[in-house]
mmCIF file of C-alpha atoms in Angstrom:
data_model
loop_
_atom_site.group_PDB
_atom_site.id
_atom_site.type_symbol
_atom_site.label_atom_id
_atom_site.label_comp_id
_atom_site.label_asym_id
_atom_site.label_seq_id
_atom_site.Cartn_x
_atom_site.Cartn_y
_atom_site.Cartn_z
ATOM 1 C CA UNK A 78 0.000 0.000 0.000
ATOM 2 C CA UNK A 79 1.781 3.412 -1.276
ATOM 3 C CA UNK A 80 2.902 5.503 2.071
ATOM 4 C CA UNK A 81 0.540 8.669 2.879
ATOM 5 C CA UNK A 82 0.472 11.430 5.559
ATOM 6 C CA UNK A 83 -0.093 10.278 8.661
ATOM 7 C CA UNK A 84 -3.201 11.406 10.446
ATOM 8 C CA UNK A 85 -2.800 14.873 12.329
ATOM 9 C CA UNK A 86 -6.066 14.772 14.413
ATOM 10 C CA UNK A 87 -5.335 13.826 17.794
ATOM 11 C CA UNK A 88 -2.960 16.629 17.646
ATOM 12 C CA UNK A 89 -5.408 19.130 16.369
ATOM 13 C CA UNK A 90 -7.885 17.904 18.970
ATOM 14 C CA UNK A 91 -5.112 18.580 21.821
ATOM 15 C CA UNK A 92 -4.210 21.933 20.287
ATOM 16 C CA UNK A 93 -7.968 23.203 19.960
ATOM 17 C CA UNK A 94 -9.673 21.643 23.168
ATOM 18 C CA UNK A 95 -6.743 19.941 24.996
ATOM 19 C CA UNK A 96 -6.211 21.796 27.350
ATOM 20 C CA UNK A 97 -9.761 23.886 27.526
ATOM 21 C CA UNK A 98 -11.454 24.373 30.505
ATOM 22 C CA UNK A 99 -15.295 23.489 30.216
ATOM 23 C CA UNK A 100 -17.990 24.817 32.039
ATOM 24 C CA UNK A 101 -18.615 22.777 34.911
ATOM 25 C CA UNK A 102 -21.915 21.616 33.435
ATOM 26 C CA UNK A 103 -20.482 20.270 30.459
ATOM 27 C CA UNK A 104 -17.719 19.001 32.668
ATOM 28 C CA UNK A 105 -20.919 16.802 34.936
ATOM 29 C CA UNK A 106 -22.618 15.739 31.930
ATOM 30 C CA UNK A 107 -19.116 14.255 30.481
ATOM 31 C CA UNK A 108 -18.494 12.358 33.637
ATOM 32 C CA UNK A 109 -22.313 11.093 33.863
ATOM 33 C CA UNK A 110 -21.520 9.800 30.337
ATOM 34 C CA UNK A 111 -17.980 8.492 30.682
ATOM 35 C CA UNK A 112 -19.135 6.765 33.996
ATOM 36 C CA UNK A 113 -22.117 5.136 32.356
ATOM 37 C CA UNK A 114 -19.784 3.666 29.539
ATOM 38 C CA UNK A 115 -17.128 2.341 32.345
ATOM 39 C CA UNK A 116 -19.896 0.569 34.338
ATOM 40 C CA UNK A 117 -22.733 -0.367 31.474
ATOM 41 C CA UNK A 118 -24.716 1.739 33.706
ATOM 42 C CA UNK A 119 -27.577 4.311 31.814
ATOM 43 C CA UNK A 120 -28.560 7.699 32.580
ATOM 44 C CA UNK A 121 -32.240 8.089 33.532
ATOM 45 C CA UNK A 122 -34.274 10.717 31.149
ATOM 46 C CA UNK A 123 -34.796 11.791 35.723
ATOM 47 C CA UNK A 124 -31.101 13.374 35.285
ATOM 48 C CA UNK A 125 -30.604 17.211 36.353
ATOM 49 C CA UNK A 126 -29.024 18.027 33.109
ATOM 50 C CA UNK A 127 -31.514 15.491 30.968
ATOM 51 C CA UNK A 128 -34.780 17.036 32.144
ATOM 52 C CA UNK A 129 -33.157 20.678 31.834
ATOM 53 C CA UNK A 130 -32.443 20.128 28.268
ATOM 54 C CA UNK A 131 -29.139 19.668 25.809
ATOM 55 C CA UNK A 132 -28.766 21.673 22.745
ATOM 56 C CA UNK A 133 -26.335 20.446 19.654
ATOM 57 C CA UNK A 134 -23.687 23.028 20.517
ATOM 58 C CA UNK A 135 -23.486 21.815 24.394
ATOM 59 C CA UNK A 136 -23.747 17.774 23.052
ATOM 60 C CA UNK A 137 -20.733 18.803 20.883
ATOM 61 C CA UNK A 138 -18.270 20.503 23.438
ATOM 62 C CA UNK A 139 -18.644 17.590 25.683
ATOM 63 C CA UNK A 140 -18.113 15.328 22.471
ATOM 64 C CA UNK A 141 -14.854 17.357 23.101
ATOM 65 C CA UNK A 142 -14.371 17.392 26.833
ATOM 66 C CA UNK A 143 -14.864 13.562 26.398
ATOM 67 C CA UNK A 144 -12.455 13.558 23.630
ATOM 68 C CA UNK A 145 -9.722 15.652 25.780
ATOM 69 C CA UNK A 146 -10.166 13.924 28.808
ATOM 70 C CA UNK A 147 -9.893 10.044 27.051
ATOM 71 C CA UNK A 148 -6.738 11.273 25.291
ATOM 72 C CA UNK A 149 -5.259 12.337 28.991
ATOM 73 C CA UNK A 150 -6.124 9.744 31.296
ATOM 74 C CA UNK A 151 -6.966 6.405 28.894
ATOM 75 C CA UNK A 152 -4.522 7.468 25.946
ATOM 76 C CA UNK A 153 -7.162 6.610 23.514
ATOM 77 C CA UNK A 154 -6.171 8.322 20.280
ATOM 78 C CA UNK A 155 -9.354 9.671 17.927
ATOM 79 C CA UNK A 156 -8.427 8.794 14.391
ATOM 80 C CA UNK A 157 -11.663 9.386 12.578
ATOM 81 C CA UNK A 158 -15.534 10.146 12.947
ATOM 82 C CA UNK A 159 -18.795 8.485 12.727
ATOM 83 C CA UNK A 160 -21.754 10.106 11.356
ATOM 84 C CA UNK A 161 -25.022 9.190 13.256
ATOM 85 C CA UNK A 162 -28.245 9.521 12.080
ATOM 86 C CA UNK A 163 -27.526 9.966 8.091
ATOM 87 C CA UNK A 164 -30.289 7.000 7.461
ATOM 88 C CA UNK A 165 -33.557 9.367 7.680
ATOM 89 C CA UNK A 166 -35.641 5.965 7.194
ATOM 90 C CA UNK A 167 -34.925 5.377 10.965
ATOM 91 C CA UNK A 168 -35.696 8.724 12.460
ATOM 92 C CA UNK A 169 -38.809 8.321 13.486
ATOM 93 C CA UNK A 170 -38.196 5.326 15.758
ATOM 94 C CA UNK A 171 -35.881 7.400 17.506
ATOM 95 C CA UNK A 172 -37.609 10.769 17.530
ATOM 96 C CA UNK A 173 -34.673 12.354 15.881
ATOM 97 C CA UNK A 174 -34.754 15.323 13.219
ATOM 98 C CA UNK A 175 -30.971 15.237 12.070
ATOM 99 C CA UNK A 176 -27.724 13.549 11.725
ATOM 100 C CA UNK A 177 -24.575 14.644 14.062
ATOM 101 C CA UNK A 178 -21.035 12.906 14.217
ATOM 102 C CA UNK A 179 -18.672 11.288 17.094
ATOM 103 C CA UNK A 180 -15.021 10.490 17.118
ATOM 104 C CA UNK A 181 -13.904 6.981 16.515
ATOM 105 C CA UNK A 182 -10.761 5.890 18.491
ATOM 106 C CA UNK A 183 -7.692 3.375 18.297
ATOM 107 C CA UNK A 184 -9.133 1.500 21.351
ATOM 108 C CA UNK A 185 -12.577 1.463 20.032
ATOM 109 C CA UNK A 186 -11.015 -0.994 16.012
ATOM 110 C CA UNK A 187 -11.420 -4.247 17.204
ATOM 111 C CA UNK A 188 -15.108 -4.409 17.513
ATOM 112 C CA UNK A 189 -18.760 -3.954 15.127
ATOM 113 C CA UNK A 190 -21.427 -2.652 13.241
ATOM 114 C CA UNK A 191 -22.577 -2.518 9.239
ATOM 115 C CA UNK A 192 -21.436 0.981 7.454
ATOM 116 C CA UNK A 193 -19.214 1.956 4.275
ATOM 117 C CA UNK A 194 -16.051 3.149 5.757
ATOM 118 C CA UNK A 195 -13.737 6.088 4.156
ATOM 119 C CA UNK A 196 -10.158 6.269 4.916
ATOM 120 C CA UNK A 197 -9.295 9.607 3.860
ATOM 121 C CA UNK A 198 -6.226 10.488 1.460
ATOM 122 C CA UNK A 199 -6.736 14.362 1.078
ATOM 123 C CA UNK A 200 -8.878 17.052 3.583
ATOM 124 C CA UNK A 201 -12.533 17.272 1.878
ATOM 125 C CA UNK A 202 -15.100 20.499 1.888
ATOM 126 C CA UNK A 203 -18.495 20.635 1.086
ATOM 127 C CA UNK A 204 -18.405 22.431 -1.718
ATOM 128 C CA UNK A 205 -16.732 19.578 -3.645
ATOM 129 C CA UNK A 206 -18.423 17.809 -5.846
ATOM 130 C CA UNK A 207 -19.035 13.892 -6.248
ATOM 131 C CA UNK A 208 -15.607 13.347 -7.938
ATOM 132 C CA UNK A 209 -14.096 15.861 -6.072
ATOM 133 C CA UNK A 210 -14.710 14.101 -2.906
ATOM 134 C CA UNK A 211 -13.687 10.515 -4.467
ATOM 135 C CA UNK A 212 -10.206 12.176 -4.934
ATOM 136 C CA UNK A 213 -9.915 12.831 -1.697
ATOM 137 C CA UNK A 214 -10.331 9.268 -0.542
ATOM 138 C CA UNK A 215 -7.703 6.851 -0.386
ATOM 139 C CA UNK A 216 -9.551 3.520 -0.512
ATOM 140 C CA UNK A 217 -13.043 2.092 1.360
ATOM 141 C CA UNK A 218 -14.547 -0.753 3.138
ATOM 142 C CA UNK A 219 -16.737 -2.666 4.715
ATOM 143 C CA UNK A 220 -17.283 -2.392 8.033
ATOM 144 C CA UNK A 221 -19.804 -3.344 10.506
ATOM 145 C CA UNK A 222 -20.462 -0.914 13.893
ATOM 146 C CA UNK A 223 -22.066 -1.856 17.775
ATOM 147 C CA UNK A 224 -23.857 1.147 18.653
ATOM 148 C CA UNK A 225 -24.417 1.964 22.130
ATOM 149 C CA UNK A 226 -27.052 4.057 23.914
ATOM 150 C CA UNK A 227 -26.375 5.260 27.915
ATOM 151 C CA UNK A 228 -30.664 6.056 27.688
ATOM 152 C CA UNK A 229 -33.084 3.676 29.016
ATOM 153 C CA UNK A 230 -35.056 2.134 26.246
ATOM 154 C CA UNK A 231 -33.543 3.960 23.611
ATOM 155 C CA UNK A 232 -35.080 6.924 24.299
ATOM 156 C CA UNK A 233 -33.080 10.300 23.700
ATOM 157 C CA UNK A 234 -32.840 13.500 21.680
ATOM 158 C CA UNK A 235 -30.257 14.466 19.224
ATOM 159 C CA UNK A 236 -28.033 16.680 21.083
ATOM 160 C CA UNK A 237 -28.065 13.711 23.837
ATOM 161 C CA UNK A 238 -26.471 11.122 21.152
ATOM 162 C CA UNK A 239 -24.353 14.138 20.020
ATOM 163 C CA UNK A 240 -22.439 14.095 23.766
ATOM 164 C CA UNK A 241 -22.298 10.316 23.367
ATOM 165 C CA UNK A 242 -20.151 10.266 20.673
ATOM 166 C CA UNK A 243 -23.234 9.567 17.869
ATOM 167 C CA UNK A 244 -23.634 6.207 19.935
ATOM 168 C CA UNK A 245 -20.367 4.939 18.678
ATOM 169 C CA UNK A 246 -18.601 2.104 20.717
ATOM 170 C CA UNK A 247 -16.836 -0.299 18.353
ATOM 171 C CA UNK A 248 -15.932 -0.587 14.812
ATOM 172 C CA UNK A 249 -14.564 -3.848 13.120
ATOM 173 C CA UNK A 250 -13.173 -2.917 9.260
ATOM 174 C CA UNK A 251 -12.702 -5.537 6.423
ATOM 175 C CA UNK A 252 -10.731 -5.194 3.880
ATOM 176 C CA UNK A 253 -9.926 -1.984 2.629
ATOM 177 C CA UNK A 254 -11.098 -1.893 -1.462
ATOM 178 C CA UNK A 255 -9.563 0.438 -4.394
ATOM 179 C CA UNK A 256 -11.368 1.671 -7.576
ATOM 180 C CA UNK A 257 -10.845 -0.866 -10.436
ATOM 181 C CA UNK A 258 -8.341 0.737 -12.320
ATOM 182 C CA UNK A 259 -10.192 0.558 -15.853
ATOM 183 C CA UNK A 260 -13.098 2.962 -14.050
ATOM 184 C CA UNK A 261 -14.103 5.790 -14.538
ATOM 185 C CA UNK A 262 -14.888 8.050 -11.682
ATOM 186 C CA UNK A 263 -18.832 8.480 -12.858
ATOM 187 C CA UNK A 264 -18.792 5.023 -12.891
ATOM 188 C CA UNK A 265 -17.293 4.466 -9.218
ATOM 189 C CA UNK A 266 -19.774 7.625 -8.062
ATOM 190 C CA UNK A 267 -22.468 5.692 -9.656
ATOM 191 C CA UNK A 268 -21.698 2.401 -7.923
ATOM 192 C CA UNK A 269 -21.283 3.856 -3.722
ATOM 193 C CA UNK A 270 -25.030 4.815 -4.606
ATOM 194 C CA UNK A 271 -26.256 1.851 -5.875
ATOM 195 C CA UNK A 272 -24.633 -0.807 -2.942
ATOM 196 C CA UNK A 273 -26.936 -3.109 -1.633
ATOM 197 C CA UNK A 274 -27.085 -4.705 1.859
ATOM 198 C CA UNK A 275 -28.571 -7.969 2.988
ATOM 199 C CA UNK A 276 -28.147 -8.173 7.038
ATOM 200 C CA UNK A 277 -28.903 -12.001 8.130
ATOM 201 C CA UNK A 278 -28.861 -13.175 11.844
ATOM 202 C CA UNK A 279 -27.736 -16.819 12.468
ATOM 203 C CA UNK A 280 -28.631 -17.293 8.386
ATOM 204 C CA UNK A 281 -31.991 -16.019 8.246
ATOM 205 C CA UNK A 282 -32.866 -12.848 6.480
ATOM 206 C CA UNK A 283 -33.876 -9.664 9.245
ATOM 207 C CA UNK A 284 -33.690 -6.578 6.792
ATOM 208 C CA UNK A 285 -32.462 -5.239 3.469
ATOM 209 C CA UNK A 286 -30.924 -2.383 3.109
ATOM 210 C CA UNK A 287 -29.137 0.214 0.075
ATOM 211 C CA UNK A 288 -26.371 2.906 -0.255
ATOM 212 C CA UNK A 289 -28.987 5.557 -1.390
ATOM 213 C CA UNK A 290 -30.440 5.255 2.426
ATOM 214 C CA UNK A 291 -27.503 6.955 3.742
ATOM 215 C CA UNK A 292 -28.562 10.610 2.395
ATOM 216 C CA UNK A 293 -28.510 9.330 -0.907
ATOM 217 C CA UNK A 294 -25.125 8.193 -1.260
ATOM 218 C CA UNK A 295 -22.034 7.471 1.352
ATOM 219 C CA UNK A 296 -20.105 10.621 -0.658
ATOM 220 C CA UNK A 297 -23.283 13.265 0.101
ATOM 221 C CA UNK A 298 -22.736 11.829 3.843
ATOM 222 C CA UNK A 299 -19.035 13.074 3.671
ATOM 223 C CA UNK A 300 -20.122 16.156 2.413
ATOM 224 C CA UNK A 301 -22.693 16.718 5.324
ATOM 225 C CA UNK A 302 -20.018 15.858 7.904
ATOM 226 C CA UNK A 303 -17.677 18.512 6.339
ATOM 227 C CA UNK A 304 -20.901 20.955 6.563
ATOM 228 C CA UNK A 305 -21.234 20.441 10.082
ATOM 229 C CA UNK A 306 -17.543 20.774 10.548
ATOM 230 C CA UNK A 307 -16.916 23.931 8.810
ATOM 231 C CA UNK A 308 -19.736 25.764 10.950
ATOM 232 C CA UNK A 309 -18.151 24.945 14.285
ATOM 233 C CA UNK A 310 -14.954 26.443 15.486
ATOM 234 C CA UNK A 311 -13.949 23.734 18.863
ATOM 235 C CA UNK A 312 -13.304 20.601 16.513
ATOM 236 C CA UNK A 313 -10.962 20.463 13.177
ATOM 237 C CA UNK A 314 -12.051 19.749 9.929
ATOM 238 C CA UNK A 315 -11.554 16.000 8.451
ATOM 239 C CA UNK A 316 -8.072 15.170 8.470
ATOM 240 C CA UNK A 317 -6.308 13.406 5.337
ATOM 241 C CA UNK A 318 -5.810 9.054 6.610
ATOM 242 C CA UNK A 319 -9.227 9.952 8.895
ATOM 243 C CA UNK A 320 -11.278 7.003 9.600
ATOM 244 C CA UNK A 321 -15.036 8.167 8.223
ATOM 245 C CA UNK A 322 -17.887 5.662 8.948
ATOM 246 C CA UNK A 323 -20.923 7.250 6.490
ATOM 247 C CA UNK A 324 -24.213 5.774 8.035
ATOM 248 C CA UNK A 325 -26.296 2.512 8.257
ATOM 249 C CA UNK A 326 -27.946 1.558 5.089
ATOM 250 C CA UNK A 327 -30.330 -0.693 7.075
ATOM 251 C CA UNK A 328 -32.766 -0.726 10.156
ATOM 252 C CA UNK A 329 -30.833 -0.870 13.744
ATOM 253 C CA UNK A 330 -31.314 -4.220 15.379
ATOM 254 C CA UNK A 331 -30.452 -5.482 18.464
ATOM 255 C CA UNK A 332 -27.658 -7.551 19.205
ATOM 256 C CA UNK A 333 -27.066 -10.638 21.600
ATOM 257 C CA UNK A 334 -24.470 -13.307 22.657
ATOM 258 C CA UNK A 335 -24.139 -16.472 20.787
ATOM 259 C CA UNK A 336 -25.319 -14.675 17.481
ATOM 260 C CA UNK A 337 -23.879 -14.536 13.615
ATOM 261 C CA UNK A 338 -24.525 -12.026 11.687
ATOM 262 C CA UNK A 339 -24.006 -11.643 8.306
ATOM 263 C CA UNK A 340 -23.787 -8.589 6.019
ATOM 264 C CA UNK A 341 -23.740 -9.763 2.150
ATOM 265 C CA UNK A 342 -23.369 -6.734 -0.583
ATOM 266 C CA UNK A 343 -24.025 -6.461 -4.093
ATOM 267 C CA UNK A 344 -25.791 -4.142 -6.654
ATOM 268 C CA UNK A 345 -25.179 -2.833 -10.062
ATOM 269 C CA UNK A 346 -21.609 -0.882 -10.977
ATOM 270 C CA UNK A 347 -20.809 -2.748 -8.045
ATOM 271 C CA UNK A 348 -17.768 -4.483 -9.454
ATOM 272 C CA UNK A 349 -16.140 -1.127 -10.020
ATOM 273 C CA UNK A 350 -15.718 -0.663 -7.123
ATOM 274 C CA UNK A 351 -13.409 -3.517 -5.933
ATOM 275 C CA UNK A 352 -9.336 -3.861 -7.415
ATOM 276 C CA UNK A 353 -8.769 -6.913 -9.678
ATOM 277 C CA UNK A 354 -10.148 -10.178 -7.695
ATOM 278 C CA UNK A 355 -10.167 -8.843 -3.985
ATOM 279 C CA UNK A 356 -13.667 -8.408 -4.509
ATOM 280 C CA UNK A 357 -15.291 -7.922 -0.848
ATOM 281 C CA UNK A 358 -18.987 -9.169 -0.862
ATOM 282 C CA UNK A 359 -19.702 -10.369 2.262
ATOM 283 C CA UNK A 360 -18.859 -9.642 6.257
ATOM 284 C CA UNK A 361 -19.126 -11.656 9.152
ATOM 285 C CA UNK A 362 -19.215 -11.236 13.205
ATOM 286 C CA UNK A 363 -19.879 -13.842 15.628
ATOM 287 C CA UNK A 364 -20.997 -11.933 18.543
ATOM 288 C CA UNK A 365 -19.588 -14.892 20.947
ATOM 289 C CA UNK A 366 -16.312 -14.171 20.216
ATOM 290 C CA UNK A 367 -14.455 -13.208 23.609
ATOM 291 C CA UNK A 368 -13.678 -9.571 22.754
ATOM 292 C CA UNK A 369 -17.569 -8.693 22.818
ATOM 293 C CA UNK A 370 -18.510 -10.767 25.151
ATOM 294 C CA UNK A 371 -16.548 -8.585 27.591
ATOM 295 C CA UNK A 372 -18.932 -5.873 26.580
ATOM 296 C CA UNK A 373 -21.706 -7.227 26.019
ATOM 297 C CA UNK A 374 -21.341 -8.279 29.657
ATOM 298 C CA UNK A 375 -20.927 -4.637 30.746
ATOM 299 C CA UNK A 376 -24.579 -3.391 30.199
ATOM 300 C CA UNK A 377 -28.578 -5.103 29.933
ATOM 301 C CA UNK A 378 -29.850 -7.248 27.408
ATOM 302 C CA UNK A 379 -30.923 -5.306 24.900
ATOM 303 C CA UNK A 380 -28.642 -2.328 25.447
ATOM 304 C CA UNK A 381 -26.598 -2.771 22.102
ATOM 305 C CA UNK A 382 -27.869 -2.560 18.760
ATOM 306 C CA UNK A 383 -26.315 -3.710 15.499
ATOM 307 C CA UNK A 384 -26.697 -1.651 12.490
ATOM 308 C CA UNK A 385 -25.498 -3.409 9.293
ATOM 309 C CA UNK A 386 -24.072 -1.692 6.195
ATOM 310 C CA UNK A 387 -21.319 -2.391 3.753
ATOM 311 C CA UNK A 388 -19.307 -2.149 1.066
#
């Protein structure tokens, strides 16, 4: 694989928010939330700061204070985002009315959940266009995300999954996929919009899913992130060799022990996508496996859910 920059954003995150001192009740609601991760505890919607209210620009500076105060006491290094919320079919469930984003960290690789993943070559903008932004990535994958809630029954309001990091807990990535060098970029556009997702549990078909579900394509998802970025001044702007997870393309479904799930992709102009034979078409995760049992463990049946999505 041909050498690139390395990624610059847990130093930008030091250098902008580091070292900040938050109000004290961003500073609570950080600890409430760190806490509740640390003992699979959740926060009742009872809480002081739950029943006073949360608005998108507090959920995102204790997205930060989280960020600042993981890096100094657990070393865990942020080395991309997640967007949350860019599958609008799934709002309603959730009483949500937009998307938001959450750092990904080192400690958080070897785990789930269904998404196309970006790793990121060059810094995007939203003003790019499609093939603008395809420049700017380096290659893509599958990957399949746990998502995490700290609110009883799933119950919550956007700025609330904003200060939990967009839900994010794990991420496991397959193989990462380049262009098929005889493509054309309309061609590779025109196939991250057409992906299609089948998620099966233990073999048996639970939901379908497509690319275009993620706000019509994974690349208008980048685009949105960079939006968001570019209107607040505490976080940095994507980073070139960022991890970028773009959305679930299906319906999210809860998880248990002793389960295999199964993400299969396919759909037309799919092929150009993928680099000679290395062709990635299917992703598995056997939810027994050791590493999430330990976490599993760690909070009430029920508490995870699995989104599936891939590429």
């Amino acid at each position: 694989m041909a050498r690139y920059a390395r990624c610059l954003l847990p130093e930008l995150c030091k250098q902008s928010f580091g070292s900040q001192q938050f109000p004290a009740r961003i500073q609570k609601i950080t600890r409430d939330i760190m806490q509740a991760h640390a003992s699979g505890q959740q926060i009742p919607a009872s809480t002081a700061w739950r029943k006073e209210g949360l608005s998108q620009d507090e959920g995102y500076q204790v997205a930060a204070a989280g960020c600042a105060r993981s890096m100094r006491e657990k070393d865990a290094r942020p080395i991309g985002r997640k967007i949350g919320f860019t599958n609008t079919n799934i709002w309603p469930e959730y009483n949500i009315d937009t998307s938001n984003w959450g750092y990904i960290y080192m400690r958080t690789l070897p785990k789930i959940e269904p998404e196309i993943v970006f790793r990121m070559k060059s810094a995007p903008s939203s003003s790019m266009d499609d093939t603008e932004l395809l420049d700017c990535i380096f290659s893509y994958a599958p990957g399949l995300e746990i998502v995490q809630s700290v609110y009883p029954d799933w119950r919550f309001n956007s700025a609330e999954t904003t200060a939990q990091g967009a839900l994010h807990r794990f991420l496991w990535i397959g193989n990462w996929l380049r262009p098929a060098s005889e493509a054309s970029k309309d061609e590779i556009v025109a196939g991250l919009s057409h992906v299609k997702v089948d998620l099966t549990r233990n073999n048996e078909l639970m939901d379908r899913g497509s690319s275009k579900n993620v706000l019509g394509s994974p690349l208008n998802a980048l685009r949105h992130l960079c939006e968001i970025l570019e209107k607040q001044t505490l976080h940095p702007p994507v980073q070139p060799r960022e991890i970028i997870t773009t959305g679930t393309m299906t319906k999210a479904l809860s998880i248990s022990q002793g389960q295999r799930w199964r993400s299969c992709i396919g759909g037309s102009n799919f092929q150009r996508l993928t680099y000679g034979n290395r062709q990635f078409l299917s992703m598995q995760l056997d939810v027994e496996q050791k590493k999430l049992d330990n976490n599993i463990r760690k909070v009430a049946k029920g508490e995870y859910r699995k989104v599936a999505t891939m590429k």
